[in-house]
Every structure is written in structure tokens, then in C-alpha cells.
mmCIF file of C-alpha atoms in Angstrom:
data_model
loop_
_atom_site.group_PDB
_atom_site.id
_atom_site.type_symbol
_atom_site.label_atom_id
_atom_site.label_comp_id
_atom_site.label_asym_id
_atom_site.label_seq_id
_atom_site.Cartn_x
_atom_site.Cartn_y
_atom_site.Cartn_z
ATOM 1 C CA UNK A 1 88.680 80.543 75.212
ATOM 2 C CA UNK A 2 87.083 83.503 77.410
ATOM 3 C CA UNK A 3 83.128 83.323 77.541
ATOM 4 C CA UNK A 4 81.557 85.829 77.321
ATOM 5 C CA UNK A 5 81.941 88.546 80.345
ATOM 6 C CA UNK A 6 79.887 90.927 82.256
ATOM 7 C CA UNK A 7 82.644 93.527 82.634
ATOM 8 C CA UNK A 8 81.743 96.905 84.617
ATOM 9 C CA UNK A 9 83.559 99.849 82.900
ATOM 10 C CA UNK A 10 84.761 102.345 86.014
ATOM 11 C CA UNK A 11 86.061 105.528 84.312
ATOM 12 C CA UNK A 12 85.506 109.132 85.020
ATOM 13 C CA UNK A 13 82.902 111.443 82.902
ATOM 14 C CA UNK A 14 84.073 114.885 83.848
ATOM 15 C CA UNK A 15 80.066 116.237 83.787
ATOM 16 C CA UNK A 16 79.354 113.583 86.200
ATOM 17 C CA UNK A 17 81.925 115.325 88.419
ATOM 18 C CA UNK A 18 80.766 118.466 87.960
ATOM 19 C CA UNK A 19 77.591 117.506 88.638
ATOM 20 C CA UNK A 20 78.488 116.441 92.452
ATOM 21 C CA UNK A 21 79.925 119.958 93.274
ATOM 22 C CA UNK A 22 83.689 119.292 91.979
ATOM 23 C CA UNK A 23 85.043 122.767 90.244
ATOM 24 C CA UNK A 24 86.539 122.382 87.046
ATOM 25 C CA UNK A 25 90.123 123.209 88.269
ATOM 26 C CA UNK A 26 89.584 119.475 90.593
ATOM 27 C CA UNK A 27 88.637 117.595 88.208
ATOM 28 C CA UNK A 28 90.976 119.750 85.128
ATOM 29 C CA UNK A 29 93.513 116.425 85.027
ATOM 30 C CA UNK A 30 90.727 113.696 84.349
ATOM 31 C CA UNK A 31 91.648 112.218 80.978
ATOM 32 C CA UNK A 32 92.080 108.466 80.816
ATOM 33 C CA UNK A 33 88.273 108.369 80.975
ATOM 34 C CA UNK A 34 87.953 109.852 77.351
ATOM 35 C CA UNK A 35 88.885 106.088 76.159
ATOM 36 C CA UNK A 36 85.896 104.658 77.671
ATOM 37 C CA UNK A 37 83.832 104.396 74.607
ATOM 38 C CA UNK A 38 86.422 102.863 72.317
ATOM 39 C CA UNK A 39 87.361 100.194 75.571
ATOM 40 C CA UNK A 40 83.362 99.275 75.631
ATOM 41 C CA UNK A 41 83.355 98.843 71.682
ATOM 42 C CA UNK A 42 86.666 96.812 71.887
ATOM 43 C CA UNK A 43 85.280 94.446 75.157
ATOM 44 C CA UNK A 44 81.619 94.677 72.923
ATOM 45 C CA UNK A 45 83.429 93.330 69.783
ATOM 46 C CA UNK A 46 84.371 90.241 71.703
ATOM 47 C CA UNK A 47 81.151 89.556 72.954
ATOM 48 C CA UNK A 48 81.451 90.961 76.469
ATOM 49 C CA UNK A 49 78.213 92.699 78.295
ATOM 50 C CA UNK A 50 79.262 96.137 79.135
ATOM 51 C CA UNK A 51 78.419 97.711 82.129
ATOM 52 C CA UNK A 52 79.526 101.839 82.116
ATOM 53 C CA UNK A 53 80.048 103.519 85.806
ATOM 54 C CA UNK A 54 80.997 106.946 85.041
ATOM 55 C CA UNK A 55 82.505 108.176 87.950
ATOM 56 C CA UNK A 56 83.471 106.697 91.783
ATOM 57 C CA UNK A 57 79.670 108.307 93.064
ATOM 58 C CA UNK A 58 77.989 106.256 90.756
ATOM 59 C CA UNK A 59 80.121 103.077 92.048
ATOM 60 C CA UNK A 60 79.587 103.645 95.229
ATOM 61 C CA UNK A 61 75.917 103.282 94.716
ATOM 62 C CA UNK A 62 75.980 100.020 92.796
ATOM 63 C CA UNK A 63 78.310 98.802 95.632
ATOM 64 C CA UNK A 64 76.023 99.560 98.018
ATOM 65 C CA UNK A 65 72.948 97.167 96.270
ATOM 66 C CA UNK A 66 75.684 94.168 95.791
ATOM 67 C CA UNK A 67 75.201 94.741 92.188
ATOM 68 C CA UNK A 68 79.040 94.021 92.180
ATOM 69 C CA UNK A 69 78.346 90.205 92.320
ATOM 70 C CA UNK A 70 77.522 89.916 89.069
ATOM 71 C CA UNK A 71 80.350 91.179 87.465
ATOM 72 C CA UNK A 72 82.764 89.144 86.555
ATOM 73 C CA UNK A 73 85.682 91.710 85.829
ATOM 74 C CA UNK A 74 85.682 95.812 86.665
ATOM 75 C CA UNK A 75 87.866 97.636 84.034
ATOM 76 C CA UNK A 76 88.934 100.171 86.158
ATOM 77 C CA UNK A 77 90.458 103.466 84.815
ATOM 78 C CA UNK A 78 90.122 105.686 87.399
ATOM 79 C CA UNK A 79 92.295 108.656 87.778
ATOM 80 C CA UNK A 80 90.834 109.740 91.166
ATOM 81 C CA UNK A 81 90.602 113.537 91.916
ATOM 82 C CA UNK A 82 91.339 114.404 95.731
ATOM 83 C CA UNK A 83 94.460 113.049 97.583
ATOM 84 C CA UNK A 84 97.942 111.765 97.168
ATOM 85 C CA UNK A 85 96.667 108.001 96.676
ATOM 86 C CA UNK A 86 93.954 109.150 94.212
ATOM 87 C CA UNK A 87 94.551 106.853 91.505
ATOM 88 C CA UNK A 88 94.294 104.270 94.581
ATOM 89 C CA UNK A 89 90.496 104.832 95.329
ATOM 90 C CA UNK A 90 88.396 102.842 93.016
ATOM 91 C CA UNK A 91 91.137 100.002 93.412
ATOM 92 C CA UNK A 92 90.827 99.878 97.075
ATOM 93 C CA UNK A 93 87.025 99.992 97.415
ATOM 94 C CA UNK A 94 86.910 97.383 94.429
ATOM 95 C CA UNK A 95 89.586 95.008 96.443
ATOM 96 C CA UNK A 96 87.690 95.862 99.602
ATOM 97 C CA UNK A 97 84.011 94.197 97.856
ATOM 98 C CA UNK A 98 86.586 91.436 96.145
ATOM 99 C CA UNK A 99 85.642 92.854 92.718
ATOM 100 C CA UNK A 100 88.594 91.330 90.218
ATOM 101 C CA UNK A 101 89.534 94.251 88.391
ATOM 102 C CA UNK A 102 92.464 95.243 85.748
ATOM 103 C CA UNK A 103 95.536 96.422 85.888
ATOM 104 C CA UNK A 104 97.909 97.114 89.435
ATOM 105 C CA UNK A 105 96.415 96.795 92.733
ATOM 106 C CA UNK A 106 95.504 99.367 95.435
ATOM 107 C CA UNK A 107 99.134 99.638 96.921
ATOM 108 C CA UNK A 108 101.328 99.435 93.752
ATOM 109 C CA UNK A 109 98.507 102.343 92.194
ATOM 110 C CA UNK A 110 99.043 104.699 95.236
ATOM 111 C CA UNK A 111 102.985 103.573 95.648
ATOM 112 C CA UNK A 112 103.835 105.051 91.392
ATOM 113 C CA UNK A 113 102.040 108.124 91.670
ATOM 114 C CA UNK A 114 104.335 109.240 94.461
ATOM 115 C CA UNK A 115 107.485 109.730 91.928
ATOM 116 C CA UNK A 116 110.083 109.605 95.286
ATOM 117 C CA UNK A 117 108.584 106.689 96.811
ATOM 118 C CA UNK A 118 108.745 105.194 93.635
ATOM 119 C CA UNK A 119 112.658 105.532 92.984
ATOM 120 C CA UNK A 120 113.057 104.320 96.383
ATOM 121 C CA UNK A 121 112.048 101.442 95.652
ATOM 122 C CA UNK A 122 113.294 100.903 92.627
ATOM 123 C CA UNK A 123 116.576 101.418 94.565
ATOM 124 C CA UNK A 124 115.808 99.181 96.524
ATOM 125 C CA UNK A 125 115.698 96.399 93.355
ATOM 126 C CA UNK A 126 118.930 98.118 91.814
ATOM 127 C CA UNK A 127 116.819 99.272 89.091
ATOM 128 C CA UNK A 128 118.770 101.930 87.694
ATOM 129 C CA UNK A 129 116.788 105.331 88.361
ATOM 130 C CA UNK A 130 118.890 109.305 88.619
ATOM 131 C CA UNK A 131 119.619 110.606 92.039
ATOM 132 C CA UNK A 132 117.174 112.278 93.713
ATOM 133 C CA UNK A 133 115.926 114.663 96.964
ATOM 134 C CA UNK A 134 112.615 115.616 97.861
ATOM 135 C CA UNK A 135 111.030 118.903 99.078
ATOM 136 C CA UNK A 136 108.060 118.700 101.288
ATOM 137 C CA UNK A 137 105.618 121.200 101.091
ATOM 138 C CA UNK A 138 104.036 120.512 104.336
ATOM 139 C CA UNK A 139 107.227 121.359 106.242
ATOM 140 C CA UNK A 140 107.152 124.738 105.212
ATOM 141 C CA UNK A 141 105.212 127.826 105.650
ATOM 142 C CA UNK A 142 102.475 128.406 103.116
ATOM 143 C CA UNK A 143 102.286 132.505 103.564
ATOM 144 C CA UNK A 144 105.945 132.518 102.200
ATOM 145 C CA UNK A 145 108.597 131.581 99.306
ATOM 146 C CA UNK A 146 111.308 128.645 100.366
ATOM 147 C CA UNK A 147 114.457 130.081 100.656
ATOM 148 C CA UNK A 148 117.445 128.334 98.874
ATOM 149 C CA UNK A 149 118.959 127.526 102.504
ATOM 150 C CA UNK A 150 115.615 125.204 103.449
ATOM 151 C CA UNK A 151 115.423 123.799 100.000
ATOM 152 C CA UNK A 152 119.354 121.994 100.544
ATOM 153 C CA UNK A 153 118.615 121.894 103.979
ATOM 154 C CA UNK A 154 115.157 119.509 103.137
ATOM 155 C CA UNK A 155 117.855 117.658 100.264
ATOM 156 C CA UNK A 156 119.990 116.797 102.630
ATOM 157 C CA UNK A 157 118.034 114.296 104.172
ATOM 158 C CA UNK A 158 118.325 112.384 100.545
ATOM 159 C CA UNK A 159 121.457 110.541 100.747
ATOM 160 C CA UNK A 160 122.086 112.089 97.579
ATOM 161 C CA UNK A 161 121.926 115.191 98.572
ATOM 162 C CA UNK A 162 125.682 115.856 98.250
ATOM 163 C CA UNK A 163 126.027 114.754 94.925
ATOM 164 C CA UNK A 164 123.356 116.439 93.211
ATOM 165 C CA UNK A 165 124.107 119.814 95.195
ATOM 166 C CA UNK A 166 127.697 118.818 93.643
ATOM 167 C CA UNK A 167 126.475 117.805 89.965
ATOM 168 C CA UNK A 168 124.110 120.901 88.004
ATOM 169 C CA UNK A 169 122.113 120.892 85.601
ATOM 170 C CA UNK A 170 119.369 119.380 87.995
ATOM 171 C CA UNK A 171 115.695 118.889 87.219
ATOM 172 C CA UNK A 172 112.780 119.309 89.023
ATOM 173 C CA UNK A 173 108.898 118.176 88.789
ATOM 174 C CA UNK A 174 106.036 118.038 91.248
ATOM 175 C CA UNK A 175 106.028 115.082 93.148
ATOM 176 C CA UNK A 176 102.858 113.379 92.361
ATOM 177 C CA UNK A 177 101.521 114.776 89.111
ATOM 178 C CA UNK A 178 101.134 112.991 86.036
ATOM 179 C CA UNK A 179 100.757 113.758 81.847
ATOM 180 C CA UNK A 180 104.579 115.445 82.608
ATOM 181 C CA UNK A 181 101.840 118.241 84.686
ATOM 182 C CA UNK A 182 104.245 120.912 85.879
ATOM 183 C CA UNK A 183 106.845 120.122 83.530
ATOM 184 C CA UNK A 184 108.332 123.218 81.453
ATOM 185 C CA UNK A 185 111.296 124.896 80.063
ATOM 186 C CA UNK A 186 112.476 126.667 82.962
ATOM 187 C CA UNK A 187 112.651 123.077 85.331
ATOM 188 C CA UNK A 188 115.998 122.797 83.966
ATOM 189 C CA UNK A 189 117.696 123.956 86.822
ATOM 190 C CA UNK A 190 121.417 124.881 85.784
ATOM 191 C CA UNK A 191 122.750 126.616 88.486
ATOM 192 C CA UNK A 192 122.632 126.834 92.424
ATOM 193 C CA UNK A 193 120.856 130.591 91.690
ATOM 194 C CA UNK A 194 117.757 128.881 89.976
ATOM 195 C CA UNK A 195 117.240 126.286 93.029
ATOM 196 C CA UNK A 196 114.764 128.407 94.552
ATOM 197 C CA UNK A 197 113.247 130.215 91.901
ATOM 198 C CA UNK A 198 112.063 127.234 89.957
ATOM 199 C CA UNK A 199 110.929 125.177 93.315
ATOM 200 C CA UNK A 200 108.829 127.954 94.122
ATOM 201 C CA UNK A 201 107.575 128.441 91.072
ATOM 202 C CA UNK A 202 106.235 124.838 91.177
ATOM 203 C CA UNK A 203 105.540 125.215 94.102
ATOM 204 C CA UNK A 204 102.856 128.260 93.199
ATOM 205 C CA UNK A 205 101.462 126.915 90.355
ATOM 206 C CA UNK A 206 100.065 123.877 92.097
ATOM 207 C CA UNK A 207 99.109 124.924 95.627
ATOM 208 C CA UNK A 208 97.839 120.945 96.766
ATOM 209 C CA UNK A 209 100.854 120.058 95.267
ATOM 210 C CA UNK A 210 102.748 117.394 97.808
ATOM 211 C CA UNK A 211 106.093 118.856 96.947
ATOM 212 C CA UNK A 212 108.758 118.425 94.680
ATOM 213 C CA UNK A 213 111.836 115.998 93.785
ATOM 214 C CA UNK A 214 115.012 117.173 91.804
ATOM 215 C CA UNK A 215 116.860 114.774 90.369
ATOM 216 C CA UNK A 216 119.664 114.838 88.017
ATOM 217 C CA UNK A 217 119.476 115.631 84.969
ATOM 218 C CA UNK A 218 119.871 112.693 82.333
ATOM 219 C CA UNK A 219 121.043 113.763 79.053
ATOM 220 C CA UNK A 220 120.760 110.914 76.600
ATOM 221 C CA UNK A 221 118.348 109.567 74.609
ATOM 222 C CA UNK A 222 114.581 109.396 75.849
ATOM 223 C CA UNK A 223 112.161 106.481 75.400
ATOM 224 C CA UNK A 224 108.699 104.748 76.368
ATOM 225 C CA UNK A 225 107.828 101.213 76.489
ATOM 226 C CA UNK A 226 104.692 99.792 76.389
ATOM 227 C CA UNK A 227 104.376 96.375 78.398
ATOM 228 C CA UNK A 228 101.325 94.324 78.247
ATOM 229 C CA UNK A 229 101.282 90.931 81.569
ATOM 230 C CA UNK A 230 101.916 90.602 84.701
ATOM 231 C CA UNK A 231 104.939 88.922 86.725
ATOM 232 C CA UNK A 232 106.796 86.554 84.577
ATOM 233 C CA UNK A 233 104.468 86.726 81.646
ATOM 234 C CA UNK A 234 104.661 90.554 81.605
ATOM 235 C CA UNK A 235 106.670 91.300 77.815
ATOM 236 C CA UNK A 236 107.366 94.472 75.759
ATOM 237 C CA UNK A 237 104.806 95.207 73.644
ATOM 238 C CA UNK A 238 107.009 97.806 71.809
ATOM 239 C CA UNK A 239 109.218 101.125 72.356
ATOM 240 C CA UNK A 240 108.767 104.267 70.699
ATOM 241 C CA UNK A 241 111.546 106.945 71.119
ATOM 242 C CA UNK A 242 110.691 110.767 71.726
ATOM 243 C CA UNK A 243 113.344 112.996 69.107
ATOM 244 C CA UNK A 244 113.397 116.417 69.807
ATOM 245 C CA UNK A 245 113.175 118.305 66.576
ATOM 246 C CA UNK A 246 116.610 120.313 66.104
ATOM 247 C CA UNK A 247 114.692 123.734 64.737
ATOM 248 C CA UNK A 248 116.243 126.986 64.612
ATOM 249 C CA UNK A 249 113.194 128.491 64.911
ATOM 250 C CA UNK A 250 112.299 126.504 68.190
ATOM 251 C CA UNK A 251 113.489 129.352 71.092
ATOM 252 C CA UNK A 252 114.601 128.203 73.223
ATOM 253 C CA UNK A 253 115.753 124.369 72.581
ATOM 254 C CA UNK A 254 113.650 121.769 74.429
ATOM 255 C CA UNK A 255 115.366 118.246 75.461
ATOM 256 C CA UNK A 256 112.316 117.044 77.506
ATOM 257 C CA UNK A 257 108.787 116.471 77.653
ATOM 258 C CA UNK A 258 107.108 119.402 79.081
ATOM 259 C CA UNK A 259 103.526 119.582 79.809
ATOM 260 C CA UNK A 260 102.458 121.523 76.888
ATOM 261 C CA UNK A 261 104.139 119.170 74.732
ATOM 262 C CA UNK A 262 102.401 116.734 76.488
ATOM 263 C CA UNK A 263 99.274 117.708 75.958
ATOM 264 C CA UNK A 264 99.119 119.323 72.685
ATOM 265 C CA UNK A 265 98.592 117.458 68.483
ATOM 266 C CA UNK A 266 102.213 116.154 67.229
ATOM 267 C CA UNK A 267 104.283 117.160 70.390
ATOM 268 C CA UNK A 268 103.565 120.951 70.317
ATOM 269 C CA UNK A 269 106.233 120.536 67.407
ATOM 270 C CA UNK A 270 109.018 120.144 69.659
ATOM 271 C CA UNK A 271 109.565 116.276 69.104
ATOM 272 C CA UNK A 272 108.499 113.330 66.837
ATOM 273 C CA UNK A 273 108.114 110.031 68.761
ATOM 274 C CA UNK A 274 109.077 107.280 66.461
ATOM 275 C CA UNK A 275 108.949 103.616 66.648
ATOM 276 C CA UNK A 276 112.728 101.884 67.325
ATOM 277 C CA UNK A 277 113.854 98.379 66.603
ATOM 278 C CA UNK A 278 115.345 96.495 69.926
ATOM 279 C CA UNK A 279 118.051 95.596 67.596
ATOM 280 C CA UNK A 280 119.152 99.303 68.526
ATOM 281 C CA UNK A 281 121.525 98.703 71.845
ATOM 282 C CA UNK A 282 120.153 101.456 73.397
ATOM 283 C CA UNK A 283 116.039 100.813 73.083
ATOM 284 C CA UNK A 284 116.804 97.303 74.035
ATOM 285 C CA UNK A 285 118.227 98.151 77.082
ATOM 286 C CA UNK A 286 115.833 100.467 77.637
ATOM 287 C CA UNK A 287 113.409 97.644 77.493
ATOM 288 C CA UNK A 288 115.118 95.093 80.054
ATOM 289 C CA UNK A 289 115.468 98.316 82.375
ATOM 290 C CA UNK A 290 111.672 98.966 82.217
ATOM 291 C CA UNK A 291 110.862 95.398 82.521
ATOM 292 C CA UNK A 292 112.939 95.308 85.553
ATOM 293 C CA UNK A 293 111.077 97.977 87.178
ATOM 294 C CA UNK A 294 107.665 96.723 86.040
ATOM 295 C CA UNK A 295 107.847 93.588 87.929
ATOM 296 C CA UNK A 296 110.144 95.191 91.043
ATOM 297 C CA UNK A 297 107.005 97.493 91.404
ATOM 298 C CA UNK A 298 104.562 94.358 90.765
ATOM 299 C CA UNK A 299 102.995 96.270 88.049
ATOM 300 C CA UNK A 300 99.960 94.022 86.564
ATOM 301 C CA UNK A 301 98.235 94.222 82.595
ATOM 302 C CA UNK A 302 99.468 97.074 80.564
ATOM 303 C CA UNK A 303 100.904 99.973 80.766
ATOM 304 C CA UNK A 304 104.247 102.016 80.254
ATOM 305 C CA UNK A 305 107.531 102.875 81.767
ATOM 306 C CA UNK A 306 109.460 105.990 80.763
ATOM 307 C CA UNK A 307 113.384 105.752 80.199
ATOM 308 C CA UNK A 308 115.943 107.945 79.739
ATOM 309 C CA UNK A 309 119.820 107.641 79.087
ATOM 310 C CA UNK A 310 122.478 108.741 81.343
ATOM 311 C CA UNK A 311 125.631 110.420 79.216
ATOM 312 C CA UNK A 312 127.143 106.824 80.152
ATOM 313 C CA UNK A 313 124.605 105.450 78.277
ATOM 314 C CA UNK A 314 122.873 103.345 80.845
ATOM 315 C CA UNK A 315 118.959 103.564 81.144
ATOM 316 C CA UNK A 316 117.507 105.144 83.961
ATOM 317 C CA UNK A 317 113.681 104.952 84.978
ATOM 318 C CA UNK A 318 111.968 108.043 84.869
ATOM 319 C CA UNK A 319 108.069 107.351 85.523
ATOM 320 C CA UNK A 320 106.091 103.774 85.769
ATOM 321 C CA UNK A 321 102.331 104.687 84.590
ATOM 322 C CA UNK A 322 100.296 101.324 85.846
ATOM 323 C CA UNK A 323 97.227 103.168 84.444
ATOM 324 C CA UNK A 324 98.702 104.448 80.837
ATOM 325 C CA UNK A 325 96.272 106.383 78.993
ATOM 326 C CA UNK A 326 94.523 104.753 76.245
ATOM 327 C CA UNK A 327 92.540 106.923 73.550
ATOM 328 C CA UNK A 328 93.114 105.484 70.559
ATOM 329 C CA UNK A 329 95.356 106.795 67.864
ATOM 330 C CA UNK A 330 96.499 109.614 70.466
ATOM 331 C CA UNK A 331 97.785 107.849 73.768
ATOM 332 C CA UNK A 332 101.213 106.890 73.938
ATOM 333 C CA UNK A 333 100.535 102.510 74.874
ATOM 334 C CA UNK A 334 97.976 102.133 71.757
ATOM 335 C CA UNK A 335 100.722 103.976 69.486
ATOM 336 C CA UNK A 336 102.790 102.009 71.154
ATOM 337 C CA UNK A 337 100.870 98.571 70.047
ATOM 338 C CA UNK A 338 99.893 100.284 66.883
ATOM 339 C CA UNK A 339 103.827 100.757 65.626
ATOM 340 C CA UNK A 340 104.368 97.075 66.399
ATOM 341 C CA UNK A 341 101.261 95.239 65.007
ATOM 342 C CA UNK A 342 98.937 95.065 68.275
ATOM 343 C CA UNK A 343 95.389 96.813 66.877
ATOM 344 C CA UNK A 344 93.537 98.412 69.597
ATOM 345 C CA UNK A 345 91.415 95.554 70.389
ATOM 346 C CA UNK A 346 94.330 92.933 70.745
ATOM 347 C CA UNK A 347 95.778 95.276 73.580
ATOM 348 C CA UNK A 348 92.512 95.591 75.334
ATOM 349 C CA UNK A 349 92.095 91.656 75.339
ATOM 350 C CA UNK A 350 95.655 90.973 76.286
ATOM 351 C CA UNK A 351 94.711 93.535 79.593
ATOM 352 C CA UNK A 352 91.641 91.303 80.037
ATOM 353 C CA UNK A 353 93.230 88.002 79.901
ATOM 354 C CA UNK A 354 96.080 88.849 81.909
ATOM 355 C CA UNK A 355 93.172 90.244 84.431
ATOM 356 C CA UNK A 356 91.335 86.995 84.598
ATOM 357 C CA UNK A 357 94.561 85.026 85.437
ATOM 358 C CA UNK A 358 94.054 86.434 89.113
ATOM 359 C CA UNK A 359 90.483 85.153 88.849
ATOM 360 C CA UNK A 360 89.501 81.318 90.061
ATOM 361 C CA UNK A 361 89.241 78.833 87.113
ATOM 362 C CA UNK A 362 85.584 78.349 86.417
ATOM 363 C CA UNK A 363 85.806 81.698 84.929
ATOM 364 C CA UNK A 364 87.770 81.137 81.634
#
């Protein structure tokens, strides 16, 4: 049995940001921190001391007065707001004071927001994941539009470069953006002609943006599975699948999360996601696929892994999210646990124990 913890909470309260200068458009994509009351109340129900740092200034500060040796876990859910390795930060400078803290460490945190880096890897494993390229942004000019000749010229140096340029409909997506950011009707690329257009169009809507990777487009069927360990003892927690709704009213169709969909109450109306039994061929290899990936990445504690079918029916890895959101009764990994008889306070004590396995004995 656990005793009872001193756990420091490490989220982000967006008027604490504001409050240290950062404009509203910086700090626009903070939203994991919204579950930081109902993850004190869950660690509080269990008897745990809780310990709220609202934002990586106010860390920083308790770092600095060694405060940090008298926690015995941080429950870190830092999205980070500068940088390509944001969601890296807290991680780093909480490895760097040896704070044990939840959930993946510095490298694997900075390594899945990078969406290219992270299929090379999986590549690497033989994880099944679409073709891809990448366009860099800091290769080109800023004062002007790409033209279609440097966007293939940039894909060529993806050795699938060939068989995407060969293969439309393609899809494109910012390169290190989360919550399906970016993500809209249009990045459906189905012809050579829209290449440009719709990379530049990302491209202006999110000037820090790092750049952006077109992959093929997958087809099939479109899943998320929440997994709860670490390693070997990492398991599915469950699998939900996203249905687009077949309306005739819905102009034009959507087959993809986009980031209004996203964002908004009941998927903007453009898709139900629905709990699916791993009796159903499909969800259960959609499982085993994200599993694979979760441990090739080294993923630790909870989180989810998006999947989506190829039209040969094999599950490809879309996005691994080591730090899932979780708001209760509206983020995907407590539905998720919800659907399959995990409550909300089971899943945040399965992230803590599977936290304090990294920690030395004398503290369970």
C-alpha cells in the first residue's frame, strides 16, 4: 500500500502566464492544466498532501529554495509555451533537481511532439506508421510563399518522397502542434495543384510553426487507445473509435479530426466517438499497434496513441500523446477509462503507482 504522499502538482494557470508578460496568442494552446483541480481532489481523496505550482515561474522559484526535497512525487502536466521541446521543460529541470515525476521523461516528451521525428523512429521499430516527408520552414524565405518546385524538392530528401509524390490524396499537418491544431478540411491534399496552396496556408496561419509533414492519406477506420504503465506492465486501458456522422447536411464531408472538431462539445457534430470491443479485429489490432509504439518510444504512465487504418486494413500510428489531456468527462483518456470501468480516480492512481515504480523502495 502507498502512504500517504507529498505530491507537487506542476500545471499551467493561463493568468499566471499572463501575468509574466506572455500575450494571449503564446499561451492560446495551454489546456491540460484545466484538469488540475479534479487531479488534486483525486490525489486528495487518497490521502495525498497536495502541493499546486501553477506555472514553470513559480517552479523555478521553489527549485531555487530546495523546497523540491520534500516532495516525494511532481505530477507534472506541463504543456510548455516557447520552443520545439516545450512540453520537455518542466521534465528536464525536474530530472535535472532528481525530482521523480509522472509520466515520459525529458527526451521521449521533446522526441513525440516532433510528429517526423516521431515516425522515424517508429520506423525504426517497424511500427507500422504512413509514409511521410517533411517541409522545413527554416530553409525557406519568410518574405515569400513556397513554390510547389521547393516543396518536392524539400520531400525528396524523405525516402518516400517518390511514392507519396506518386500516391494522392496526401495529408498535411504542422509538424509539432498538438489538439489536431492546424488540422482542417482543406489539408486533404488531392492533387499535385493543392501541394502548395495548402502548405502555405499552414504555413501562414502559424508563423513559429517548425514546418510541416505530408503523409499519406489513410482511409480506414480511425481509433484512440488509452494505455495506462510503463515498459512491460504498460496495458490498454480501452479504445474508443471516432465515426464520422454520414449527414447530408454536413458540406462538405469530413473523414478526419480537424481542429475545430477537436476542440468544440460532441465533435462539432461531425463524429461520435464510441467505445469498441477488442473482440472487433480491427480495434484489437489497433491496440497491439499502439502498444508497440508506446513502449518503442519508452512512453511511461498514461496516455494515448492515435490509429488509423490503411485501405489494407493494417493499423498505422498517427500521434503518441505521453501527456494526454485529462479533464474529466471531456478528455479523450478519462472517456477512455470511463467506457471501460476505470473512474477518474482509478486512472489517476494507476499514473501514480506506475510513477513510484521508478522511485527507490522505502517509498511505497
Amino acid at each position: 500500500m502507498t502512504k500517504h504522499l507529498t505530491i507537487a502538482l506542476i500545471y499551467e494557470e493561463p493568468s499566471d502566464y499572463h501575468n509574466h508578460g506572455h500575450s494571449p496568442a503564446a499561451i492560446a494552446h495551454l489546456e491540460v492544466g484545466a484538469a488540475a483541480p479534479a487531479i488534486a481532489a483525486a490525489l486528495q481523496s487518497r490521502g495525498h498532501t497536495v502541493l499546486r505550482i501553477p506555472s514553470i515561474h513559480a517552479l523555478v522559484a521553489r527549485l531555487a529554495t530546495h523546497e523540491a526535497q520534500s516532495w516525494d512525487l511532481a505530477f507534472d502536466i506541463t504543456e510548455g509555451v516557447y520552443g520545439p521541446a516545450r512540453e520537455a521543460q518542466v521534465a528536464a529541470m525536474l530530472e535535472a533537481y532528481q525530482v521523480p515525476r509522472t509520466f515520459s521523461d525529458a527526451a521521449t516528451m521533446a522526441l513525440c511532439l516532433d510528429k517526423g521525428r516521431t515516425k522515424m523512429v517508429l520506423e525504426h521499430f517497424g511500427v507500422p506508421t504512413a509514409p511521410f516527408a517533411v517541409v522545413h520552414f527554416d530553409e525557406a524565405d519568410p518574405q515569400r510563399e513556397l513554390t510547389e518546385e521547393e516543396i518536392v524538392s524539400m520531400m525528396h530528401a524523405s525516402r518516400h518522397a517518390k511514392t507519396l509524390l506518386a500516391n494522392y490524396p496526401l495529408f498535411a499537418k504542422p509538424l509539432a502542434e498538438g489538439s489536431s491544431k492546424g488540422i482542417a478540411v482543406a489539408n486533404k491534399i488531392l492533387s499535385a495543384e493543392q501541394l502548395a496552396p495548402v502548405v502555405n496556408a499552414l504555413r501562414a496561419s502559424s508563423p513559429s510553426s517548425l514546418g510541416v509533414m505530408v503523409e499519406m492519406y489513410l482511409p480506414g477506420r480511425e481509433f484512440t487507445v488509452g494505455i495506462a504503465g510503463t515498459g512491460a506492465d504498460a496495458w490498454v486501458v480501452g479504445v474508443d473509435e471516432i465515426v464520422w456522422r454520414k449527414d447530408a447536411s454536413a458540406k462538405p464531408a469530413i473523414h478526419f479530426t480537424t481542429e475545430k472538431s477537436k476542440s468544440s462539445d460532441d465533435w462539432n457534430g461531425e463524429a461520435d466517438e464510441i467505445k469498441v470491443s477488442r473482440e472487433d479485429k480491427e480495434a484489437d489490432l489497433a491496440c497491439h499497434t499502439a502498444l508497440r509504439a508506446w513502449r518503442a518510444l519508452r512512453c511511461r504512465d498514461g496516455g494515448r496513441v492515435d490509429v488509423r487504418m490503411d485501405a489494407s486494413g493494417i493499423a498505422h500510428i498517427m500521434e503518441i500523446n505521453p501527456l494526454a489531456g485529462l479533464l474529466p468527462r471531456w478528455s479523450q483518456l478519462p472517456l477512455i477509462a470511463e467506457h471501460n470501468g476505470v473512474t477518474y480516480d482509478e486512472l489517476i492512481n494507476h499514473v501514480v503507482q506506475s510513477a513510484l515504480e521508478r522511485r527507490s523502495p522505502k517509498t511505497v
